[in-house]
Every structure is written in C-alpha cells, then in structure tokens.
Amino acid sequence: MFKDKKVVFSGVQPSGMLTLGNYLGAIKNFSAFSDEYHCYYCVVDMHAITVRQNPAELRRRTYDTLALYMACGLDPEKNVLFVQSHVPAHAELGWILDCYTMFGELSRMTQFKDKSAKNADNINAGLFTYPSLMAADILLYQTEMVPVGNDQKQHLELARDIANRFNGVYGDTFVVPDPYIAKTSARIMSLAEPTKKMSKSDENENAVIRILDDKDTVIRKFKRAVTDSGCEVCRGEGKEGIENLMSIYSAVTGKSFEDIEAEFAGRGYGDFKLAVGETVADSLAGVRSEFARLSADKKYLEDVMAEGAGEAARAAQRTMSKVRRKLGFIEPKRG
C-alpha cells in the first residue's frame, strides 16, 4: 500500500480539545496527502506530560484526539494513526538524540521559554528536552516532509540539525526532513486577542472555537469576538480582529477578501459576525456528528490504535536497528 511513497509525519498533543485553527490550518488538509504520501499521524501523549496532566482526562483526550483525526477525514486504511507511547522506540531514540543535541540549542527554543513562564513551578527536564523527542518522532520514520506552522519551524530546524550531526558522525542514517507549509492554509488567531494565534490551551474560552463546540456556542463566541470601533468589513490598519474573521470566513467558504468586502458592504460588524458564526458551525456539523459516532465505539478506536502502533513499530524498528548498529549497541535477540 505504501511502497515507493515519500513519508509524512505529524503529531498532535492530547492536551486540550482541538480548535478551529488546528482544523483549518492543518488537519482539514491532511487527508489530501494520503494518496501521494505514506502518512503517519500520531497522538503525542508523551509530549503532553511535560505539563502536569489529570490521568483520567489524558486518557479520555487521547481517545478523543484519535477520533477527531478520523472525523476530520483521516482514513485509518490510508494513514497510520497511532499513539506515541504505544511505540517505545520514540522514547529510546529520544534519549539517544538527547546525547546529540547541544544544551545551547535547547536553551534557545522559544517554546521552552514560553512554557517555563507559564509553568514556573514545574520547569522539568522533559520540558527542556522536548525538541529532542520531537526530532525522534520525525526521524524514526525516515520522514521526508513535516507539515508545520510558524510556531514549530524552530523545532523542525533543530531536528534537521540533529539528523545532519548524527549523519556526519556515523554516515547516512536519517533522512533530513523538509517543512511543508501550505501556501493556502489559514492562520487562525484568537477571538479575544487577534494578534495571538488561537491556542487550544487558552484559558479564555471565548477566545477559542473548539471543533466540537455546538452551533449556539460557536455563534455566541463569534458575536463576542474582539473588533475595532468601526463598522466596515474590510482590511486595514488596526483592524486585526475583522481581518481574522475575514480569514476564517474565507477559509470556510473559499471566498476572497475582495468578495467578502463586497458581500458585506454597508452591513456592519453584527451581520458579519453572525454570518461567520453560522457558516463555521455548519461546516463543523459533519465533524461533530462523525466524532460522536466514533467516540461511542471504544473497541474500534483501540483496534485502530493497535493496528497503527503495529505498523509504526515495524517502521521504527528498521530505523532503530540501523541506529543501534552504528552506535555500537548489541542488537537484542528477539524470540
């Protein structure tokens, strides 16, 4: 099924319900890769524990994230869907790559600085070495392409540096991955602070549209979205809030900014916010319905996890055998 296809890898933390930004900016577009690429999509539960988690909630969100992957169009027959902790090679290669990652490189990671500021009472070693584990996630599968947003470009650059460093010492071992940044993917900003990216960890619920929000909730949040004191639906200086709503409306409807400006000429912000809310809610209705169906069948989700983990582990073992041999480790006998 996957012979001669290039490899794509992406992972999502089960640390909060996925947002409209995750959907429009990334996951909605992932299904288009499956015909051309060998795709691994991972629920990265090991990354999630760099911040303290409620165990029961983490388990539930892990199931939910997998179900959402599929509800958003990722077919487990065409993609490898799995949970990170179900493939122990992630942790093994993560430790090995720790030993090929420089302290100074990790200390420059902006996400470490941001998360340290938010979790000052829990600045743990895992939070610091997170990018080495992320590099292991990617390099395990000889990944050629990684869909990334601007906030993850720094981590992917580090993964490339680590791969080149290891290859320089031991010869050709890892494929050096390239970023994939969709030219047309929407960058969805916070509804409360439109100069900040919409984040699933935002404590202000009115700032975030979650994929599973019901229609009334979606419309209410859009009605409360921060805008400027004007009334004209158009781009311009100081109109970041309206531009964000226009970006969302454009991503869902396919209409250009010029079309949107013409459609709402003379109608004001109230009409526009309502239209955006209704359009987004309707576009997510199918996802919500499919998620409800999938999440009710725990056995099926566990079957998908097991099948995906088996496929991922076989690919990971091929890489790990090469890594162990080059390092001088003795390959364990397998019964």
mmCIF file of N, CA and C in Angstrom, residues 172-301:
data_model
loop_
_atom_site.group_PDB
_atom_site.id
_atom_site.type_symbol
_atom_site.label_atom_id
_atom_site.label_comp_id
_atom_site.label_asym_id
_atom_site.label_seq_id
_atom_site.Cartn_x
_atom_site.Cartn_y
_atom_site.Cartn_z
ATOM 1 N N ASP A 172 25.265 7.954 6.567
ATOM 2 C CA ASP A 172 23.848 8.104 6.234
ATOM 3 C C ASP A 172 22.980 7.219 7.136
ATOM 4 N N THR A 173 22.214 7.853 8.010
ATOM 5 C CA THR A 173 21.337 7.133 8.947
ATOM 6 C C THR A 173 19.902 7.639 8.855
ATOM 7 N N PHE A 174 19.747 8.953 8.928
ATOM 8 C CA PHE A 174 18.415 9.565 8.934
ATOM 9 C C PHE A 174 18.180 10.380 7.660
ATOM 10 N N VAL A 175 16.956 10.326 7.173
ATOM 11 C CA VAL A 175 16.515 11.292 6.160
ATOM 12 C C VAL A 175 16.397 12.651 6.848
ATOM 13 N N VAL A 176 16.875 13.696 6.203
ATOM 14 C CA VAL A 176 16.753 15.053 6.747
ATOM 15 C C VAL A 176 15.424 15.626 6.261
ATOM 16 N N PRO A 177 14.477 15.866 7.176
ATOM 17 C CA PRO A 177 13.109 16.230 6.766
ATOM 18 C C PRO A 177 13.003 17.680 6.306
ATOM 19 N N ASP A 178 12.082 17.915 5.404
ATOM 20 C CA ASP A 178 11.767 19.265 4.942
ATOM 21 C C ASP A 178 10.433 19.710 5.533
ATOM 22 N N PRO A 179 10.267 21.006 5.778
ATOM 23 C CA PRO A 179 8.972 21.501 6.251
ATOM 24 C C PRO A 179 7.982 21.594 5.103
ATOM 25 N N TYR A 180 6.727 21.380 5.415
ATOM 26 C CA TYR A 180 5.657 21.655 4.458
ATOM 27 C C TYR A 180 4.775 22.730 5.074
ATOM 28 N N ILE A 181 4.759 23.889 4.446
ATOM 29 C CA ILE A 181 3.920 24.990 4.904
ATOM 30 C C ILE A 181 2.967 25.312 3.771
ATOM 31 N N ALA A 182 1.706 24.956 3.937
ATOM 32 C CA ALA A 182 0.726 25.152 2.866
ATOM 33 C C ALA A 182 0.578 26.634 2.542
ATOM 34 N N LYS A 183 0.647 26.949 1.255
ATOM 35 C CA LYS A 183 0.533 28.349 0.844
ATOM 36 C C LYS A 183 -0.852 28.909 1.129
ATOM 37 N N THR A 184 -1.845 28.027 1.121
ATOM 38 C CA THR A 184 -3.222 28.495 1.280
ATOM 39 C C THR A 184 -3.809 28.214 2.650
ATOM 40 N N SER A 185 -3.038 27.610 3.558
ATOM 41 C CA SER A 185 -3.620 27.274 4.858
ATOM 42 C C SER A 185 -3.878 28.538 5.672
ATOM 43 N N ALA A 186 -4.967 28.529 6.399
ATOM 44 C CA ALA A 186 -5.375 29.715 7.152
ATOM 45 C C ALA A 186 -4.613 29.790 8.468
ATOM 46 N N ARG A 187 -4.201 30.995 8.837
ATOM 47 C CA ARG A 187 -3.618 31.230 10.159
ATOM 48 C C ARG A 187 -4.712 31.851 11.006
ATOM 49 N N ILE A 188 -5.247 31.070 11.925
ATOM 50 C CA ILE A 188 -6.413 31.478 12.704
ATOM 51 C C ILE A 188 -5.957 32.050 14.032
ATOM 52 N N MET A 189 -6.413 33.258 14.322
ATOM 53 C CA MET A 189 -5.981 33.966 15.516
ATOM 54 C C MET A 189 -7.057 33.906 16.603
ATOM 55 N N SER A 190 -6.654 34.269 17.817
ATOM 56 C CA SER A 190 -7.559 34.308 18.964
ATOM 57 C C SER A 190 -8.698 35.290 18.712
ATOM 58 N N LEU A 191 -9.904 34.922 19.150
ATOM 59 C CA LEU A 191 -11.041 35.832 19.012
ATOM 60 C C LEU A 191 -10.983 36.949 20.046
ATOM 61 N N ALA A 192 -10.231 36.738 21.124
ATOM 62 C CA ALA A 192 -10.119 37.754 22.172
ATOM 63 C C ALA A 192 -8.899 38.649 21.986
ATOM 64 N N GLU A 193 -7.820 38.071 21.436
ATOM 65 C CA GLU A 193 -6.583 38.818 21.178
ATOM 66 C C GLU A 193 -6.116 38.482 19.768
ATOM 67 N N PRO A 194 -6.642 39.171 18.761
ATOM 68 C CA PRO A 194 -6.411 38.775 17.369
ATOM 69 C C PRO A 194 -4.982 38.926 16.867
ATOM 70 N N THR A 195 -4.061 39.392 17.706
ATOM 71 C CA THR A 195 -2.654 39.391 17.323
ATOM 72 C C THR A 195 -1.950 38.122 17.790
ATOM 73 N N LYS A 196 -2.657 37.243 18.542
ATOM 74 C CA LYS A 196 -2.123 35.972 19.025
ATOM 75 C C LYS A 196 -2.790 34.809 18.301
ATOM 76 N N LYS A 197 -2.022 33.743 18.079
ATOM 77 C CA LYS A 197 -2.572 32.552 17.456
ATOM 78 C C LYS A 197 -3.623 31.914 18.357
ATOM 79 N N MET A 198 -4.697 31.392 17.755
ATOM 80 C CA MET A 198 -5.695 30.643 18.525
ATOM 81 C C MET A 198 -5.039 29.392 19.102
ATOM 82 N N SER A 199 -5.163 29.190 20.408
ATOM 83 C CA SER A 199 -4.477 28.085 21.081
ATOM 84 C C SER A 199 -5.458 27.233 21.863
ATOM 85 N N LYS A 200 -5.296 25.911 21.767
ATOM 86 C CA LYS A 200 -6.200 25.021 22.497
ATOM 87 C C LYS A 200 -5.980 25.068 24.000
ATOM 88 N N SER A 201 -4.850 25.638 24.432
ATOM 89 C CA SER A 201 -4.575 25.753 25.863
ATOM 90 C C SER A 201 -5.000 27.111 26.435
ATOM 91 N N ASP A 202 -5.618 27.960 25.631
ATOM 92 C CA ASP A 202 -6.047 29.278 26.101
ATOM 93 C C ASP A 202 -7.088 29.123 27.207
ATOM 94 N N GLU A 203 -6.873 29.809 28.306
ATOM 95 C CA GLU A 203 -7.806 29.710 29.432
ATOM 96 C C GLU A 203 -9.087 30.501 29.203
ATOM 97 N N ASN A 204 -9.082 31.410 28.261
ATOM 98 C CA ASN A 204 -10.272 32.202 27.927
ATOM 99 C C ASN A 204 -11.067 31.462 26.865
ATOM 100 N N GLU A 205 -12.146 30.810 27.267
ATOM 101 C CA GLU A 205 -12.935 30.009 26.331
ATOM 102 C C GLU A 205 -13.528 30.843 25.198
ATOM 103 N N ASN A 206 -13.778 32.118 25.451
ATOM 104 C CA ASN A 206 -14.339 32.967 24.395
ATOM 105 C C ASN A 206 -13.329 33.295 23.307
ATOM 106 N N ALA A 207 -12.059 32.989 23.558
ATOM 107 C CA ALA A 207 -11.007 33.263 22.574
ATOM 108 C C ALA A 207 -10.879 32.151 21.550
ATOM 109 N N VAL A 208 -11.475 30.990 21.852
ATOM 110 C CA VAL A 208 -11.189 29.762 21.098
ATOM 111 C C VAL A 208 -12.479 29.136 20.580
ATOM 112 N N ILE A 209 -12.488 28.781 19.297
ATOM 113 C CA ILE A 209 -13.555 27.940 18.756
ATOM 114 C C ILE A 209 -13.027 26.509 18.752
ATOM 115 N N ARG A 210 -13.672 25.646 19.495
ATOM 116 C CA ARG A 210 -13.267 24.243 19.529
ATOM 117 C C ARG A 210 -14.086 23.464 18.506
ATOM 118 N N ILE A 211 -13.458 22.481 17.884
ATOM 119 C CA ILE A 211 -14.098 21.750 16.794
ATOM 120 C C ILE A 211 -15.442 21.173 17.226
ATOM 121 N N LEU A 212 -15.552 20.779 18.498
ATOM 122 C CA LEU A 212 -16.770 20.125 18.967
ATOM 123 C C LEU A 212 -17.746 21.080 19.653
ATOM 124 N N ASP A 213 -17.475 22.379 19.632
ATOM 125 C CA ASP A 213 -18.454 23.335 20.163
ATOM 126 C C ASP A 213 -19.760 23.214 19.390
ATOM 127 N N ASP A 214 -20.906 23.260 20.110
ATOM 128 C CA ASP A 214 -22.189 23.190 19.404
ATOM 129 C C ASP A 214 -22.462 24.517 18.692
ATOM 130 N N LYS A 215 -23.490 24.510 17.860
ATOM 131 C CA LYS A 215 -23.754 25.667 16.994
ATOM 132 C C LYS A 215 -23.999 26.928 17.797
ATOM 133 N N ASP A 216 -24.802 26.843 18.853
ATOM 134 C CA ASP A 216 -25.097 28.035 19.652
ATOM 135 C C ASP A 216 -23.832 28.601 20.287
ATOM 136 N N THR A 217 -22.956 27.723 20.754
ATOM 137 C CA THR A 217 -21.707 28.166 21.375
ATOM 138 C C THR A 217 -20.809 28.863 20.362
ATOM 139 N N VAL A 218 -20.703 28.278 19.162
ATOM 140 C CA VAL A 218 -19.877 28.879 18.111
ATOM 141 C C VAL A 218 -20.379 30.280 17.772
ATOM 142 N N ILE A 219 -21.681 30.407 17.576
ATOM 143 C CA ILE A 219 -22.245 31.712 17.203
ATOM 144 C C ILE A 219 -22.046 32.715 18.331
ATOM 145 N N ARG A 220 -22.253 32.281 19.572
ATOM 146 C CA ARG A 220 -22.076 33.192 20.712
ATOM 147 C C ARG A 220 -20.638 33.698 20.787
ATOM 148 N N LYS A 221 -19.667 32.813 20.571
ATOM 149 C CA LYS A 221 -18.261 33.219 20.643
ATOM 150 C C LYS A 221 -17.912 34.209 19.538
ATOM 151 N N PHE A 222 -18.432 33.975 18.347
ATOM 152 C CA PHE A 222 -18.145 34.917 17.263
ATOM 153 C C PHE A 222 -18.807 36.278 17.517
ATOM 154 N N LYS A 223 -19.974 36.267 18.097
ATOM 155 C CA LYS A 223 -20.627 37.542 18.417
ATOM 156 C C LYS A 223 -19.797 38.352 19.408
ATOM 157 N N ARG A 224 -19.055 37.654 20.287
ATOM 158 C CA ARG A 224 -18.246 38.323 21.302
ATOM 159 C C ARG A 224 -16.821 38.619 20.817
ATOM 160 N N ALA A 225 -16.489 38.240 19.589
ATOM 161 C CA ALA A 225 -15.134 38.419 19.084
ATOM 162 C C ALA A 225 -14.720 39.887 19.130
ATOM 163 N N VAL A 226 -13.477 40.113 19.536
ATOM 164 C CA VAL A 226 -12.948 41.476 19.648
ATOM 165 C C VAL A 226 -12.732 42.070 18.259
ATOM 166 N N THR A 227 -13.272 43.274 18.050
ATOM 167 C CA THR A 227 -13.049 44.006 16.808
ATOM 168 C C THR A 227 -12.707 45.450 17.161
ATOM 169 N N ASP A 228 -12.536 46.292 16.151
ATOM 170 C CA ASP A 228 -12.239 47.708 16.389
ATOM 171 C C ASP A 228 -13.548 48.486 16.540
ATOM 172 N N SER A 229 -13.449 49.777 16.668
ATOM 173 C CA SER A 229 -14.634 50.615 16.913
ATOM 174 C C SER A 229 -15.358 51.014 15.629
ATOM 175 N N GLY A 230 -14.850 50.555 14.481
ATOM 176 C CA GLY A 230 -15.507 50.895 13.216
ATOM 177 C C GLY A 230 -16.696 50.005 12.925
ATOM 178 N N CYS A 231 -17.113 50.005 11.665
ATOM 179 C CA CYS A 231 -18.257 49.166 11.283
ATOM 180 C C CYS A 231 -18.109 48.586 9.881
ATOM 181 N N GLU A 232 -17.033 48.950 9.171
ATOM 182 C CA GLU A 232 -16.872 48.499 7.793
ATOM 183 C C GLU A 232 -16.073 47.199 7.734
ATOM 184 N N VAL A 233 -16.628 46.192 7.055
ATOM 185 C CA VAL A 233 -15.966 44.896 6.914
ATOM 186 C C VAL A 233 -14.921 45.009 5.806
ATOM 187 N N CYS A 234 -13.683 45.268 6.219
ATOM 188 C CA CYS A 234 -12.592 45.417 5.263
ATOM 189 C C CYS A 234 -11.266 45.313 5.997
ATOM 190 N N ARG A 235 -10.198 45.141 5.238
ATOM 191 C CA ARG A 235 -8.864 45.111 5.818
ATOM 192 C C ARG A 235 -8.368 46.528 6.052
ATOM 193 N N GLY A 236 -7.404 46.648 6.969
ATOM 194 C CA GLY A 236 -6.839 47.958 7.216
ATOM 195 C C GLY A 236 -6.077 48.004 8.521
ATOM 196 N N GLU A 237 -5.313 49.050 8.714
ATOM 197 C CA GLU A 237 -4.536 49.210 9.937
ATOM 198 C C GLU A 237 -5.449 49.267 11.153
ATOM 199 N N GLY A 238 -5.093 48.500 12.186
ATOM 200 C CA GLY A 238 -5.893 48.476 13.404
ATOM 201 C C GLY A 238 -7.131 47.605 13.321
ATOM 202 N N LYS A 239 -7.286 46.866 12.236
ATOM 203 C CA LYS A 239 -8.490 46.030 12.053
ATOM 204 C C LYS A 239 -8.135 44.543 12.111
ATOM 205 N N GLU A 240 -7.215 44.190 13.024
ATOM 206 C CA GLU A 240 -6.771 42.790 13.114
ATOM 207 C C GLU A 240 -7.925 41.840 13.425
ATOM 208 N N GLY A 241 -8.854 42.279 14.280
ATOM 209 C CA GLY A 241 -9.983 41.421 14.639
ATOM 210 C C GLY A 241 -10.859 41.099 13.443
ATOM 211 N N ILE A 242 -11.194 42.117 12.666
ATOM 212 C CA ILE A 242 -12.023 41.904 11.476
ATOM 213 C C ILE A 242 -11.262 41.089 10.429
ATOM 214 N N GLU A 243 -9.982 41.365 10.260
ATOM 215 C CA GLU A 243 -9.192 40.588 9.303
ATOM 216 C C GLU A 243 -9.150 39.112 9.686
ATOM 217 N N ASN A 244 -9.077 38.822 10.993
ATOM 218 C CA ASN A 244 -9.094 37.429 11.448
ATOM 219 C C ASN A 244 -10.430 36.773 11.092
ATOM 220 N N LEU A 245 -11.529 37.474 11.327
ATOM 221 C CA LEU A 245 -12.839 36.921 10.979
ATOM 222 C C LEU A 245 -12.970 36.736 9.470
ATOM 223 N N MET A 246 -12.402 37.657 8.710
ATOM 224 C CA MET A 246 -12.426 37.518 7.248
ATOM 225 C C MET A 246 -11.602 36.318 6.806
ATOM 226 N N SER A 247 -10.455 36.093 7.467
ATOM 227 C CA SER A 247 -9.625 34.924 7.143
ATOM 228 C C SER A 247 -10.384 33.628 7.402
ATOM 229 N N ILE A 248 -11.092 33.586 8.528
ATOM 230 C CA ILE A 248 -11.871 32.391 8.873
ATOM 231 C C ILE A 248 -12.983 32.173 7.855
ATOM 232 N N TYR A 249 -13.714 33.228 7.548
ATOM 233 C CA TYR A 249 -14.822 33.130 6.586
ATOM 234 C C TYR A 249 -14.286 32.699 5.215
ATOM 235 N N SER A 250 -13.141 33.261 4.825
ATOM 236 C CA SER A 250 -12.531 32.903 3.546
ATOM 237 C C SER A 250 -12.117 31.437 3.521
ATOM 238 N N ALA A 251 -11.514 30.950 4.626
ATOM 239 C CA ALA A 251 -11.056 29.557 4.681
ATOM 240 C C ALA A 251 -12.212 28.572 4.584
ATOM 241 N N VAL A 252 -13.352 28.945 5.154
ATOM 242 C CA VAL A 252 -14.507 28.029 5.153
ATOM 243 C C VAL A 252 -15.279 28.091 3.843
ATOM 244 N N THR A 253 -15.439 29.289 3.291
ATOM 245 C CA THR A 253 -16.275 29.459 2.091
ATOM 246 C C THR A 253 -15.494 29.427 0.789
ATOM 247 N N GLY A 254 -14.189 29.677 0.860
ATOM 248 C CA GLY A 254 -13.393 29.777 -0.358
ATOM 249 C C GLY A 254 -13.460 31.138 -1.019
ATOM 250 N N LYS A 255 -14.155 32.086 -0.402
ATOM 251 C CA LYS A 255 -14.289 33.426 -0.986
ATOM 252 C C LYS A 255 -13.043 34.264 -0.712
ATOM 253 N N SER A 256 -12.697 35.129 -1.651
ATOM 254 C CA SER A 256 -11.566 36.027 -1.476
ATOM 255 C C SER A 256 -11.949 37.174 -0.550
ATOM 256 N N PHE A 257 -10.943 37.886 -0.050
ATOM 257 C CA PHE A 257 -11.218 39.050 0.792
ATOM 258 C C PHE A 257 -12.029 40.089 0.019
ATOM 259 N N GLU A 258 -11.733 40.236 -1.261
ATOM 260 C CA GLU A 258 -12.483 41.204 -2.077
ATOM 261 C C GLU A 258 -13.947 40.811 -2.160
ATOM 262 N N ASP A 259 -14.216 39.518 -2.342
ATOM 263 C CA ASP A 259 -15.604 39.029 -2.388
ATOM 264 C C ASP A 259 -16.314 39.299 -1.061
ATOM 265 N N ILE A 260 -15.600 39.083 0.046
ATOM 266 C CA ILE A 260 -16.190 39.275 1.373
ATOM 267 C C ILE A 260 -16.506 40.749 1.604
ATOM 268 N N GLU A 261 -15.581 41.608 1.227
ATOM 269 C CA GLU A 261 -15.815 43.044 1.382
ATOM 270 C C GLU A 261 -17.036 43.484 0.584
ATOM 271 N N ALA A 262 -17.198 42.938 -0.621
ATOM 272 C CA ALA A 262 -18.356 43.290 -1.451
ATOM 273 C C ALA A 262 -19.647 42.731 -0.858
ATOM 274 N N GLU A 263 -19.594 41.491 -0.353
ATOM 275 C CA GLU A 263 -20.791 40.846 0.204
ATOM 276 C C GLU A 263 -21.341 41.597 1.410
ATOM 277 N N PHE A 264 -20.441 42.156 2.238
ATOM 278 C CA PHE A 264 -20.891 42.787 3.479
ATOM 279 C C PHE A 264 -20.767 44.315 3.446
ATOM 280 N N ALA A 265 -20.644 44.869 2.254
ATOM 281 C CA ALA A 265 -20.575 46.324 2.133
ATOM 282 C C ALA A 265 -21.833 46.965 2.722
ATOM 283 N N GLY A 266 -21.641 47.872 3.682
ATOM 284 C CA GLY A 266 -22.768 48.587 4.288
ATOM 285 C C GLY A 266 -23.573 47.799 5.301
ATOM 286 N N ARG A 267 -23.148 46.590 5.664
ATOM 287 C CA ARG A 267 -23.957 45.753 6.554
ATOM 288 C C ARG A 267 -23.477 45.755 8.006
ATOM 289 N N GLY A 268 -22.233 46.129 8.264
ATOM 290 C CA GLY A 268 -21.778 46.254 9.647
ATOM 291 C C GLY A 268 -21.269 44.968 10.252
ATOM 292 N N TYR A 269 -20.659 45.121 11.440
ATOM 293 C CA TYR A 269 -19.996 44.004 12.106
ATOM 294 C C TYR A 269 -20.972 42.962 12.639
ATOM 295 N N GLY A 270 -22.123 43.398 13.118
ATOM 296 C CA GLY A 270 -23.086 42.456 13.689
ATOM 297 C C GLY A 270 -23.507 41.399 12.690
ATOM 298 N N ASP A 271 -23.888 41.836 11.491
ATOM 299 C CA ASP A 271 -24.289 40.896 10.441
ATOM 300 C C ASP A 271 -23.136 39.971 10.074
ATOM 301 N N PHE A 272 -21.928 40.545 9.994
ATOM 302 C CA PHE A 272 -20.774 39.755 9.579
ATOM 303 C C PHE A 272 -20.425 38.692 10.616
ATOM 304 N N LYS A 273 -20.405 39.062 11.890
ATOM 305 C CA LYS A 273 -20.096 38.099 12.940
ATOM 306 C C LYS A 273 -21.102 36.940 12.950
ATOM 307 N N LEU A 274 -22.370 37.264 12.783
ATOM 308 C CA LEU A 274 -23.399 36.220 12.751
ATOM 309 C C LEU A 274 -23.185 35.289 11.564
ATOM 310 N N ALA A 275 -22.878 35.872 10.407
ATOM 311 C CA ALA A 275 -22.671 35.060 9.210
ATOM 312 C C ALA A 275 -21.469 34.141 9.377
ATOM 313 N N VAL A 276 -20.388 34.675 9.941
ATOM 314 C CA VAL A 276 -19.193 33.847 10.165
ATOM 315 C C VAL A 276 -19.520 32.718 11.134
ATOM 316 N N GLY A 277 -20.208 33.033 12.229
ATOM 317 C CA GLY A 277 -20.550 32.026 13.221
ATOM 318 C C GLY A 277 -21.402 30.907 12.635
ATOM 319 N N GLU A 278 -22.436 31.279 11.877
ATOM 320 C CA GLU A 278 -23.322 30.265 11.294
ATOM 321 C C GLU A 278 -22.583 29.416 10.262
ATOM 322 N N THR A 279 -21.749 30.044 9.458
ATOM 323 C CA THR A 279 -21.012 29.319 8.418
ATOM 324 C C THR A 279 -20.028 28.331 9.035
ATOM 325 N N VAL A 280 -19.307 28.768 10.062
ATOM 326 C CA VAL A 280 -18.352 27.879 10.723
ATOM 327 C C VAL A 280 -19.069 26.729 11.406
ATOM 328 N N ALA A 281 -20.137 27.035 12.141
ATOM 329 C CA ALA A 281 -20.880 25.989 12.849
ATOM 330 C C ALA A 281 -21.414 24.942 11.889
ATOM 331 N N ASP A 282 -21.954 25.392 10.764
ATOM 332 C CA ASP A 282 -22.491 24.448 9.778
ATOM 333 C C ASP A 282 -21.380 23.608 9.150
ATOM 334 N N SER A 283 -20.215 24.222 8.936
ATOM 335 C CA SER A 283 -19.103 23.480 8.322
ATOM 336 C C SER A 283 -18.557 22.398 9.249
ATOM 337 N N LEU A 284 -18.726 22.587 10.559
ATOM 338 C CA LEU A 284 -18.229 21.618 11.537
ATOM 339 C C LEU A 284 -19.272 20.575 11.929
ATOM 340 N N ALA A 285 -20.492 20.732 11.442
ATOM 341 C CA ALA A 285 -21.576 19.829 11.864
ATOM 342 C C ALA A 285 -21.259 18.377 11.529
ATOM 343 N N GLY A 286 -20.719 18.133 10.336
ATOM 344 C CA GLY A 286 -20.396 16.767 9.937
ATOM 345 C C GLY A 286 -19.289 16.164 10.789
ATOM 346 N N VAL A 287 -18.306 16.979 11.155
ATOM 347 C CA VAL A 287 -17.216 16.517 12.012
ATOM 348 C C VAL A 287 -17.759 16.137 13.388
ATOM 349 N N ARG A 288 -18.623 17.005 13.937
ATOM 350 C CA ARG A 288 -19.191 16.718 15.268
ATOM 351 C C ARG A 288 -20.006 15.426 15.247
ATOM 352 N N SER A 289 -20.777 15.237 14.198
ATOM 353 C CA SER A 289 -21.604 14.038 14.086
ATOM 354 C C SER A 289 -20.755 12.777 13.973
ATOM 355 N N GLU A 290 -19.724 12.825 13.135
ATOM 356 C CA GLU A 290 -18.860 11.662 12.955
ATOM 357 C C GLU A 290 -18.051 11.386 14.218
ATOM 358 N N PHE A 291 -17.621 12.446 14.902
ATOM 359 C CA PHE A 291 -16.902 12.253 16.165
ATOM 360 C C PHE A 291 -17.786 11.537 17.181
ATOM 361 N N ALA A 292 -19.045 11.946 17.283
ATOM 362 C CA ALA A 292 -19.966 11.312 18.234
ATOM 363 C C ALA A 292 -20.109 9.824 17.932
ATOM 364 N N ARG A 293 -20.188 9.477 16.653
ATOM 365 C CA ARG A 293 -20.316 8.069 16.272
ATOM 366 C C ARG A 293 -19.054 7.291 16.633
ATOM 367 N N LEU A 294 -17.899 7.841 16.295
ATOM 368 C CA LEU A 294 -16.633 7.140 16.535
ATOM 369 C C LEU A 294 -16.314 7.018 18.022
ATOM 370 N N SER A 295 -16.528 8.093 18.765
ATOM 371 C CA SER A 295 -16.146 8.086 20.179
ATOM 372 C C SER A 295 -17.033 7.157 21.003
ATOM 373 N N ALA A 296 -18.186 6.773 20.463
ATOM 374 C CA ALA A 296 -19.068 5.837 21.162
ATOM 375 C C ALA A 296 -18.591 4.386 21.022
ATOM 376 N N ASP A 297 -17.627 4.160 20.117
ATOM 377 C CA ASP A 297 -17.151 2.799 19.857
ATOM 378 C C ASP A 297 -15.689 2.687 20.308
ATOM 379 N N LYS A 298 -15.504 2.515 21.618
ATOM 380 C CA LYS A 298 -14.154 2.469 22.195
ATOM 381 C C LYS A 298 -13.344 1.308 21.634
ATOM 382 N N LYS A 299 -13.983 0.162 21.426
ATOM 383 C CA LYS A 299 -13.257 -1.004 20.912
ATOM 384 C C LYS A 299 -12.690 -0.704 19.527
ATOM 385 N N TYR A 300 -13.469 -0.049 18.683
ATOM 386 C CA TYR A 300 -12.972 0.278 17.348
ATOM 387 C C TYR A 300 -11.768 1.208 17.437
ATOM 388 N N LEU A 301 -11.837 2.221 18.319
ATOM 389 C CA LEU A 301 -10.709 3.138 18.473
ATOM 390 C C LEU A 301 -9.461 2.385 18.937
#
